[in-house]
Short mmCIF file of C-alpha atoms in Angstrom, two decimals:
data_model
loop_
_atom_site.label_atom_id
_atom_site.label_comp_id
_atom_site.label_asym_id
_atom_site.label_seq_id
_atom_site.Cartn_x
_atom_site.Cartn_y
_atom_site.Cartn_z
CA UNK A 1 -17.12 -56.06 -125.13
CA UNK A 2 -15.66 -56.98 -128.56
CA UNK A 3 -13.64 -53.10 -129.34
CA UNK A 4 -12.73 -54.28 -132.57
CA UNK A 5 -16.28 -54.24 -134.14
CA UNK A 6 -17.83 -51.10 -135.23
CA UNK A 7 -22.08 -51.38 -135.51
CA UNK A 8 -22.01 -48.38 -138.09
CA UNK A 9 -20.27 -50.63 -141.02
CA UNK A 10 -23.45 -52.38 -142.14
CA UNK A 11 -25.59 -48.93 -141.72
CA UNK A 12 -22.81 -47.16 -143.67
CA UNK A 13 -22.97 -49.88 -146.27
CA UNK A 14 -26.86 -50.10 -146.17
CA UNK A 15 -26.87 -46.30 -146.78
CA UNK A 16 -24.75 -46.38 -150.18
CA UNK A 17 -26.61 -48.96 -151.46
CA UNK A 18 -29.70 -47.33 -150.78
CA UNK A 19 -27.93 -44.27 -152.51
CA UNK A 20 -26.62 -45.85 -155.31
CA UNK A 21 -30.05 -47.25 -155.89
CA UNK A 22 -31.75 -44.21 -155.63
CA UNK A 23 -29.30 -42.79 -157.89
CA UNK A 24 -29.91 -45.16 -160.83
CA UNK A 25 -33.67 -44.96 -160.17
CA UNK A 26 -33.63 -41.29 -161.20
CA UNK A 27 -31.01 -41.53 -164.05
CA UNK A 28 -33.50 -44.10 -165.89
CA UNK A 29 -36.84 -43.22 -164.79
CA UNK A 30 -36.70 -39.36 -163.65
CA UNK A 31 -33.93 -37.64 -166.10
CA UNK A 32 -35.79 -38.69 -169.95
CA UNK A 33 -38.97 -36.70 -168.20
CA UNK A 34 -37.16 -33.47 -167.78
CA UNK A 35 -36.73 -30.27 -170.45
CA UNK A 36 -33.46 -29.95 -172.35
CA UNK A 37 -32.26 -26.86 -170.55
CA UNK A 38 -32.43 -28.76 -167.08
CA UNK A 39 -31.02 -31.35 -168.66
CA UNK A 40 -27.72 -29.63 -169.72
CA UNK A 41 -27.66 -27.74 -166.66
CA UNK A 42 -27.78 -31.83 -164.83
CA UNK A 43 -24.93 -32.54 -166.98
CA UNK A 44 -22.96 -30.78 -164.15
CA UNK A 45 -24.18 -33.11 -161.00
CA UNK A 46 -21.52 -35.70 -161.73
CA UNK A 47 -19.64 -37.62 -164.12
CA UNK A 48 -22.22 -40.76 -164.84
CA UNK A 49 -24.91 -38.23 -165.12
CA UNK A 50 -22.78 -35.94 -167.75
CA UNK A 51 -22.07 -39.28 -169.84
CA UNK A 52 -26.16 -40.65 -169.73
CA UNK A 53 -27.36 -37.04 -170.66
CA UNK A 54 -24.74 -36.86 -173.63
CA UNK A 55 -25.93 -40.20 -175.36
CA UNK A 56 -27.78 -40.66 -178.37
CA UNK A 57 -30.13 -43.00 -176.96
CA UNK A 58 -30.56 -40.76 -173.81
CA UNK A 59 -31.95 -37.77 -176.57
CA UNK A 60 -33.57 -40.48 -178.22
CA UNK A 61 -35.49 -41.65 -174.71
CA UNK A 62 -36.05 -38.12 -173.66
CA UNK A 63 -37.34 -37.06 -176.78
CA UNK A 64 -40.16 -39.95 -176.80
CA UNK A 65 -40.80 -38.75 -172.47
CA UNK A 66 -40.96 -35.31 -172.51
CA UNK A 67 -43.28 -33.97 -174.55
CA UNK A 68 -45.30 -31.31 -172.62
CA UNK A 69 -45.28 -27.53 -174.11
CA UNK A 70 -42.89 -25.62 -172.36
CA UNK A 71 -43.23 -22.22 -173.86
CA UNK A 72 -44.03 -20.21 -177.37
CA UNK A 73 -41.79 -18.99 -180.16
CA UNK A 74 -43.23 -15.76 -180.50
CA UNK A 75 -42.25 -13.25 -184.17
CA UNK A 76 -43.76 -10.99 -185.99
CA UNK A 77 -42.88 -11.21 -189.80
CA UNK A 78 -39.84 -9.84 -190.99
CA UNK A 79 -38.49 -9.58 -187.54
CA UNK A 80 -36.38 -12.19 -185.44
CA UNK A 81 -38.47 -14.62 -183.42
CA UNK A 82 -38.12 -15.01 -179.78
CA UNK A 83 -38.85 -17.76 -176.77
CA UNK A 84 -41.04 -17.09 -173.61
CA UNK A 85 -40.31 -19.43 -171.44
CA UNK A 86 -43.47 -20.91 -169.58
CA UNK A 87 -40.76 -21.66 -166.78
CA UNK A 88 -37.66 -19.91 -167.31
CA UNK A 89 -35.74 -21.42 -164.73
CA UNK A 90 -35.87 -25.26 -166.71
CA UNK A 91 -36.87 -25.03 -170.05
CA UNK A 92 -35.31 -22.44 -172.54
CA UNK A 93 -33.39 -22.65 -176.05
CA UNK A 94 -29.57 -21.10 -176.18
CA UNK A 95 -30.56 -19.30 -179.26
CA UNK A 96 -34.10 -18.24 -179.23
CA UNK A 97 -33.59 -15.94 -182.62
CA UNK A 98 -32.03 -18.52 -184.37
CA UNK A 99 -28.83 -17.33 -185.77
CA UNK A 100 -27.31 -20.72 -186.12
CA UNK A 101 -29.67 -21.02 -189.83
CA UNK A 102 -27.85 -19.69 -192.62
CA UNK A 103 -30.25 -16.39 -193.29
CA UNK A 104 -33.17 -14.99 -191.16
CA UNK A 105 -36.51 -16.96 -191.38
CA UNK A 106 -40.27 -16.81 -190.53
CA UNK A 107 -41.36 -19.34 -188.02
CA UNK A 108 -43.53 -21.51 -189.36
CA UNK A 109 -45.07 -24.52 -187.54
CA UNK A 110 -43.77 -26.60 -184.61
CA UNK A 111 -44.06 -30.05 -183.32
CA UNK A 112 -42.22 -32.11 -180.25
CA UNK A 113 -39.47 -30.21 -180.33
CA UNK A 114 -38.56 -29.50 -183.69
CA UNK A 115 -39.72 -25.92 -185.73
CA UNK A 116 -40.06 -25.59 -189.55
CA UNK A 117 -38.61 -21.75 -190.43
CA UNK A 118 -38.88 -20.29 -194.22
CA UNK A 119 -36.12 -18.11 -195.08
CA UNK A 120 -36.65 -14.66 -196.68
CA UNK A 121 -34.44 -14.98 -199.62
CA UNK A 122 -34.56 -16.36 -203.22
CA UNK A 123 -36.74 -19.16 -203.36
CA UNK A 124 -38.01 -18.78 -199.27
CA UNK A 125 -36.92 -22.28 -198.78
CA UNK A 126 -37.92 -24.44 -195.74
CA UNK A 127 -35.58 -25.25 -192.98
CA UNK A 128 -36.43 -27.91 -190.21
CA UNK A 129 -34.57 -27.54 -186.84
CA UNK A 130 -34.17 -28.63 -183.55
CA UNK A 131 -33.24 -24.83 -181.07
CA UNK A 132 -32.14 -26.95 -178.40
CA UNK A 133 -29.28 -28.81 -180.44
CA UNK A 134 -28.82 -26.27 -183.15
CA UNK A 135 -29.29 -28.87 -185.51
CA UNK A 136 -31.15 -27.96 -188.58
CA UNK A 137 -31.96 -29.10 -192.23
CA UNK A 138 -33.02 -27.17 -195.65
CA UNK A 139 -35.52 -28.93 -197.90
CA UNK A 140 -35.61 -29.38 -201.56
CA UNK A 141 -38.09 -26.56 -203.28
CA UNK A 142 -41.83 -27.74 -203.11
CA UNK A 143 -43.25 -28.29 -206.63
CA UNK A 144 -46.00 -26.45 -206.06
CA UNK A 145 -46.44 -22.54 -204.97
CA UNK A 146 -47.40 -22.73 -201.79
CA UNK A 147 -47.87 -18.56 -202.03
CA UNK A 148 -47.18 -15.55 -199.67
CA UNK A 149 -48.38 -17.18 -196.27
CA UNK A 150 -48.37 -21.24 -196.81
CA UNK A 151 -51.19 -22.96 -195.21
CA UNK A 152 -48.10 -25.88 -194.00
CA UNK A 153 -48.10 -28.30 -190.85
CA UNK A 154 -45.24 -29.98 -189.21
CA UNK A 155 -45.91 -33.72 -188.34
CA UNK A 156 -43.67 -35.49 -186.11
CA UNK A 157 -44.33 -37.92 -183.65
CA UNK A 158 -41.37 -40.04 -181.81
CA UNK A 159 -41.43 -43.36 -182.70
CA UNK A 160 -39.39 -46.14 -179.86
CA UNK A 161 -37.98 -47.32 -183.74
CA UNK A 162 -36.58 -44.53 -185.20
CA UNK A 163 -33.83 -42.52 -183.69
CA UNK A 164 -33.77 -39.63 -186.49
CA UNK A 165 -36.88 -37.24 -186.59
CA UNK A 166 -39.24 -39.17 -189.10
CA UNK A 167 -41.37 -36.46 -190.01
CA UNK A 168 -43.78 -34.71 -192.41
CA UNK A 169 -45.10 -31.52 -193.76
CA UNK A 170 -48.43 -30.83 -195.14
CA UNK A 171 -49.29 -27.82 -197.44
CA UNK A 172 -52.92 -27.04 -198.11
CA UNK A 173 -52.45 -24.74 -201.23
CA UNK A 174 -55.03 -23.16 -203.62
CA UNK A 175 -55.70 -25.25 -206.95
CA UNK A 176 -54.77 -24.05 -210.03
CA UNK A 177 -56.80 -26.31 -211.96
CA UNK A 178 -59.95 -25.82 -210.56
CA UNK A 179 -61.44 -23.22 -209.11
CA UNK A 180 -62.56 -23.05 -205.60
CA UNK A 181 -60.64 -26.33 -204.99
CA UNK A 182 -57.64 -26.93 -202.24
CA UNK A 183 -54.73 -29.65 -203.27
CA UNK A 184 -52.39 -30.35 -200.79
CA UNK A 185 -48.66 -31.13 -200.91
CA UNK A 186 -46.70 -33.31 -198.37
CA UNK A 187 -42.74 -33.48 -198.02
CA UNK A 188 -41.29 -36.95 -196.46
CA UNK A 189 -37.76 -36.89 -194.07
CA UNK A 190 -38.03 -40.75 -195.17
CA UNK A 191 -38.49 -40.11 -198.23
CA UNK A 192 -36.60 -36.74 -198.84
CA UNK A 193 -38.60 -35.51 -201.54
CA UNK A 194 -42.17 -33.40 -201.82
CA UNK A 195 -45.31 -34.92 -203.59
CA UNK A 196 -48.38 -33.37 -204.54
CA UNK A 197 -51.66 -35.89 -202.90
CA UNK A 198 -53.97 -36.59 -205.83
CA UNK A 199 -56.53 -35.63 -203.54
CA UNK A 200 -58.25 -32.39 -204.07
CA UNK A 201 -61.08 -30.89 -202.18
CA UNK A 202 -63.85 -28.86 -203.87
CA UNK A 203 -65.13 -26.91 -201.26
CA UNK A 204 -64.71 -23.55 -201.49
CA UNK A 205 -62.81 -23.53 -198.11
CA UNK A 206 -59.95 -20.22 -198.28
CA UNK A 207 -58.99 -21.27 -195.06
CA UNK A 208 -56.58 -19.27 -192.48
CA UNK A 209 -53.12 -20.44 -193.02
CA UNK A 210 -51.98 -19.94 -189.40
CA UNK A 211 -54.79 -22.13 -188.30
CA UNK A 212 -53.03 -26.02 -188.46
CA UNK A 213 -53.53 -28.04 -186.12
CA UNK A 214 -52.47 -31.94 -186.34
CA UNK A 215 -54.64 -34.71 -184.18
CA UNK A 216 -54.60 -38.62 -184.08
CA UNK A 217 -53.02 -38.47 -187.58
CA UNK A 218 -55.19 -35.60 -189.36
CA UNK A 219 -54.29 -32.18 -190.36
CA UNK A 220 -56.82 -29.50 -189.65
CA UNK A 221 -57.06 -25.65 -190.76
CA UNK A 222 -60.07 -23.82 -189.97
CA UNK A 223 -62.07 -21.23 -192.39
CA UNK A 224 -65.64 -20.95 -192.75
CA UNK A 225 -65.67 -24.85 -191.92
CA UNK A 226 -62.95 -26.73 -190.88
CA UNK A 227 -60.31 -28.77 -193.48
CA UNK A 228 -59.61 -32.03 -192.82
CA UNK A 229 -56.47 -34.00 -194.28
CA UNK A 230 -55.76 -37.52 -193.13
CA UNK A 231 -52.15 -38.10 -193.58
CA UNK A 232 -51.97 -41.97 -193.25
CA UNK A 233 -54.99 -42.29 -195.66
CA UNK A 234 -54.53 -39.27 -198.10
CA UNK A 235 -57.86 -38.19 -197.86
CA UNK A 236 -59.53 -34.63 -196.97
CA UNK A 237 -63.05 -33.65 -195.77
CA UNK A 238 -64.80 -30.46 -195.15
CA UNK A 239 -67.10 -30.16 -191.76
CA UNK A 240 -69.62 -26.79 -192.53
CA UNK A 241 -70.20 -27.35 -188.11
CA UNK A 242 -67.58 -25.66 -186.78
CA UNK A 243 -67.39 -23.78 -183.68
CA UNK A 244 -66.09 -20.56 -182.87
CA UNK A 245 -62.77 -20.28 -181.60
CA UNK A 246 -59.19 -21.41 -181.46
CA UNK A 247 -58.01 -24.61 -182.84
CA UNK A 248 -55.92 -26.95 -180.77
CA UNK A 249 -54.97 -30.03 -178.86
CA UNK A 250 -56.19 -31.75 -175.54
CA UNK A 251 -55.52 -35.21 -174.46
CA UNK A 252 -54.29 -35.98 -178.15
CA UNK A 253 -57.50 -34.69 -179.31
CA UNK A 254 -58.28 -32.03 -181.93
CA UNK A 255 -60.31 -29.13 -179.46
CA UNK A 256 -61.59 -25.74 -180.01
CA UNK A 257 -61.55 -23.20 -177.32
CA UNK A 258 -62.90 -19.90 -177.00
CA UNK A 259 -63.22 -16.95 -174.34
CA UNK A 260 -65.82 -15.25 -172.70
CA UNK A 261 -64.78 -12.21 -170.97
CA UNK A 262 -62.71 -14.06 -168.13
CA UNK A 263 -64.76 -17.31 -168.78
CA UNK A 264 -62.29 -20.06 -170.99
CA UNK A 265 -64.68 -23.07 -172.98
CA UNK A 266 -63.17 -25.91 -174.09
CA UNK A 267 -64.95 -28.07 -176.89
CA UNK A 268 -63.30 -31.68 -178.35
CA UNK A 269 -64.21 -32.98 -181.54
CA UNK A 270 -66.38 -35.59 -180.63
CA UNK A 271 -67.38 -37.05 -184.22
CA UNK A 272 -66.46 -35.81 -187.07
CA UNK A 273 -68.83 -37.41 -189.73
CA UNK A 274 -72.07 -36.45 -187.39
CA UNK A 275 -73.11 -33.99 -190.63
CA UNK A 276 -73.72 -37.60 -192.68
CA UNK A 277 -76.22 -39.38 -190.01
CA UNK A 278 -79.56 -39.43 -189.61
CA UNK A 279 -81.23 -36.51 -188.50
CA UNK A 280 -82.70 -38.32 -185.46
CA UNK A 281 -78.90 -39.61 -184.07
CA UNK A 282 -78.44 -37.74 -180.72
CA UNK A 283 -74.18 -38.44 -181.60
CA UNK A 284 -72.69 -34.84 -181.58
CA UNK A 285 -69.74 -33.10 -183.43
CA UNK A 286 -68.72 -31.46 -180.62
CA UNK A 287 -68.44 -31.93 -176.88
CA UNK A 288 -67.83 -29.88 -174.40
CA UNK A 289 -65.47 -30.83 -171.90
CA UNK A 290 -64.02 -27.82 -169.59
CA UNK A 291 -65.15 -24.43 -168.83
CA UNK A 292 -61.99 -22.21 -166.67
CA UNK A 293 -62.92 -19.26 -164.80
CA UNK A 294 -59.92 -17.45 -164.96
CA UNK A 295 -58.24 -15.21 -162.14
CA UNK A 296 -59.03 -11.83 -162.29
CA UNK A 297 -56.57 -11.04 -159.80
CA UNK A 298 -53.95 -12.21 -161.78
CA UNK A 299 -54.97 -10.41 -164.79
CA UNK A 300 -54.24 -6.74 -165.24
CA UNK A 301 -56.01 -3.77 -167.16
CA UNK A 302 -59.64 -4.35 -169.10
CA UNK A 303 -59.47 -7.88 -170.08
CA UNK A 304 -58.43 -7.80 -173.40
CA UNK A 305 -57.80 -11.54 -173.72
CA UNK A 306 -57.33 -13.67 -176.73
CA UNK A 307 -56.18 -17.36 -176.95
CA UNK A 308 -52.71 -17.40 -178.51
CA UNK A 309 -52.81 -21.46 -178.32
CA UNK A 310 -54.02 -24.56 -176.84
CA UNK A 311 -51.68 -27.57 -176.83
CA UNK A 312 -51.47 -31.08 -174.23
CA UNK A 313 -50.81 -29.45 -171.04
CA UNK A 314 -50.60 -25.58 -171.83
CA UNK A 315 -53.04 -23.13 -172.91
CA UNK A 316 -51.25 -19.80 -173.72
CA UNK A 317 -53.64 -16.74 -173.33
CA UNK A 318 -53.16 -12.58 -174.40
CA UNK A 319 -54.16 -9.70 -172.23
CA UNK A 320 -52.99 -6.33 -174.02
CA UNK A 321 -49.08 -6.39 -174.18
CA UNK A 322 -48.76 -9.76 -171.74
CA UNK A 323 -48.74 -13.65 -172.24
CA UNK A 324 -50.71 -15.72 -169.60
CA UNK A 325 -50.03 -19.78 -169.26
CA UNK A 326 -53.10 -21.81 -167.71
CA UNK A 327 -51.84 -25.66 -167.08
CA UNK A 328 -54.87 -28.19 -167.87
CA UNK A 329 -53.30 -30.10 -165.19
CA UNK A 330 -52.33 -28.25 -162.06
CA UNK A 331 -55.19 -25.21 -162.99
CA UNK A 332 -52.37 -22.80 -162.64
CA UNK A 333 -52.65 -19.37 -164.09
CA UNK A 334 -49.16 -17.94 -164.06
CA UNK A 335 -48.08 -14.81 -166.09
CA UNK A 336 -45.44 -15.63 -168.95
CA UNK A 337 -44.11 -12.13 -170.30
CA UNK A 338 -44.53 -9.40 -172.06
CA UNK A 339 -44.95 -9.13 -175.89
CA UNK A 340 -44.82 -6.19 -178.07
CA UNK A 341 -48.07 -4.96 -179.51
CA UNK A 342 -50.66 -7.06 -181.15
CA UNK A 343 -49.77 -7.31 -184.86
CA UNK A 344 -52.51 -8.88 -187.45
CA UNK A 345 -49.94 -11.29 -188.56
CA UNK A 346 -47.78 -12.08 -185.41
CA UNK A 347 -46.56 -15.87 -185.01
CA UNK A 348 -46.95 -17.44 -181.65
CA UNK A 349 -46.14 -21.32 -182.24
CA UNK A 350 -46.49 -24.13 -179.11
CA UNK A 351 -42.65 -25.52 -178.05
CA UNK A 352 -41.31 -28.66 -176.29
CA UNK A 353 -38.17 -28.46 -174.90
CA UNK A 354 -36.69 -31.72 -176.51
CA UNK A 355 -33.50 -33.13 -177.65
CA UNK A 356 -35.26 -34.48 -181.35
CA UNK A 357 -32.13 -35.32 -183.38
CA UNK A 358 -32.18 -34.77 -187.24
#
């Protein structure tokens, strides 16, 4: 017998390359996936890990991965907003009332990752910000009065192009030129600036402010009909067929859902210029595409429920003082947290968990 051979070398060596293998397999394809907060707590696993997570590109890849809603920013007016966590344990913000903006704000609209606040003072100016990074930025003044409770949407998407947030916001404000008419305003990052659309629509909409919604490049509010506002086209439309209920996302589609006692419907806008065909199309507005029967076992007291939101993978539900999370995905009903008591005006915006840099 050969003594000076030992068989467990090429295991030993097989075995680290399988590890370091492994290893880069989940730093490129497994960590841009993840929510900020386990991110930063990953930072701590090891060195290479610490330096990938701190990278620009690294935010920049995450922010274009991870994109599923993992909690709400939740205020009522005049008093500091909060985070509930839809999983406490990986996703969370290090400063959920925002103290790093230079005066207190109202929450205004969200979007993958970033939130547009509006301070209290002077002017109320916008600020845009990212919670996770701290980063934020103020906005010149709008030249238009967007009054007491703007009707304004956040629009960002990651783009593989751009590593700062390009991003818009869209105000649907009351004319004062014409009565019973709705302009809308739009401020560009790229741009820097605000400019009023020379589109104006003429229905007499007074639509809810807190109602945006943004889908496959259009801006919707709801009112007695629903507002329409393509972005990319700078054109608006008013649909009189519009269903009861919530206005949100679902697969990157606008949808409305409502509830029933325990009993969740989901409808997607199906085609929106169905009010302009012939009266003997069979080609519906509105399709429904889920019904939820949700857990009474989970849910406490006399089923009080009211859809707070509906966005990608998260639909966000009220019962008295508590938030409920059902996942479109998994059909998980887990409870979220408590909430102070319903307020006609309280805030509850959609959040992703990103790394977005200004």
């Amino acid at each position: 017998m050969d003594r000076g051979k030992r068989p467990g070398n090429f295991l030993g060596t097989r075995n680290s390359k399988l590890y370091m293998d492994l290893k880069g397999i989940i730093r490129e394809n497994a960590l841009p996936f993840l929510p900020a907060k386990s991110l930063l707590r990953f930072q701590c696993v090891c060195r290479d890990w610490k330096l990938q997570i701190s990278t620009p590109f690294f935010a920049h890849n995450q922010s274009l991965s991870c994109r599923d809603v993992s909690g709400c920013f939740y205020q009522i007016p005049g008093g500091p907003p909060t985070f509930i966590s839809a999983d406490p344990i990986s996703c969370g913000v290090p400063d959920p009332l925002l103290r790093f903006l230079p005066e207190p704000v109202d929450i205004r609209s969200s979007s993958n990752g970033l939130l547009c606040c509006q301070g209290f003072a002077g002017d109320k100016p916008y600020y845009i910000c990212n919670p996770v990074t701290q980063q934020w930025m103020k906005l010149p003044k709008p030249n238009a009065d967007h009054g007491h409770h703007p009707a304004i949407v956040l629009v960002y998407e990651p783009s593989l192009l751009n590593f700062e947030a390009d991003y818009k916001l869209v105000c649907a404000f009351p004319s004062t030129d014409f009565n019973d008419a709705t302009e809308f305003e739009v401020y560009s990052s790229k741009e820097g600036s605000w400019k009023i659309s020379g589109e104006i629509c003429f229905a007499a909409v007074h639509i809810d402010p807190r109602s945006g919604v943004y889908a496959n490049g259009v801006v919707y509010w709801k009112g007695r009909g629903l507002l329409c506002f393509d972005v990319t086209k700078d054109r608006s439309q008013f649909l009189n067929n519009f269903m009861h209920g919530i206005l949100g996302t679902i697969d990157g589609k606008l949808c409305v859902v409502s509830i029933n006692s325990h009993k969740v419907i989901t409808n997607v806008l199906n085609n929106a210029y169905s009010n302009t065909m012939e009266m003997s199309s069979r080609s519906r507005m509105w399709k429904e595409t889920e019904k939820v029967i949700l857990d009474k076992g989970l849910l406490s007291g006399n089923f009080d429920l009211s859809i707070i939101f509906a966005r990608s993978n998260l639909l966000v539900i009220r019962n008295g003082g508590e938030l409920f999370s059902y996942d479109w995905r998994i059909k998980e009903l887990k409870a979220m947290g408590k909430v102070s008591d319903h307020h006609r005006d309280m805030i509850s915006l959609p959040y992703v968990n990103s790394f977005a840099s200004l």
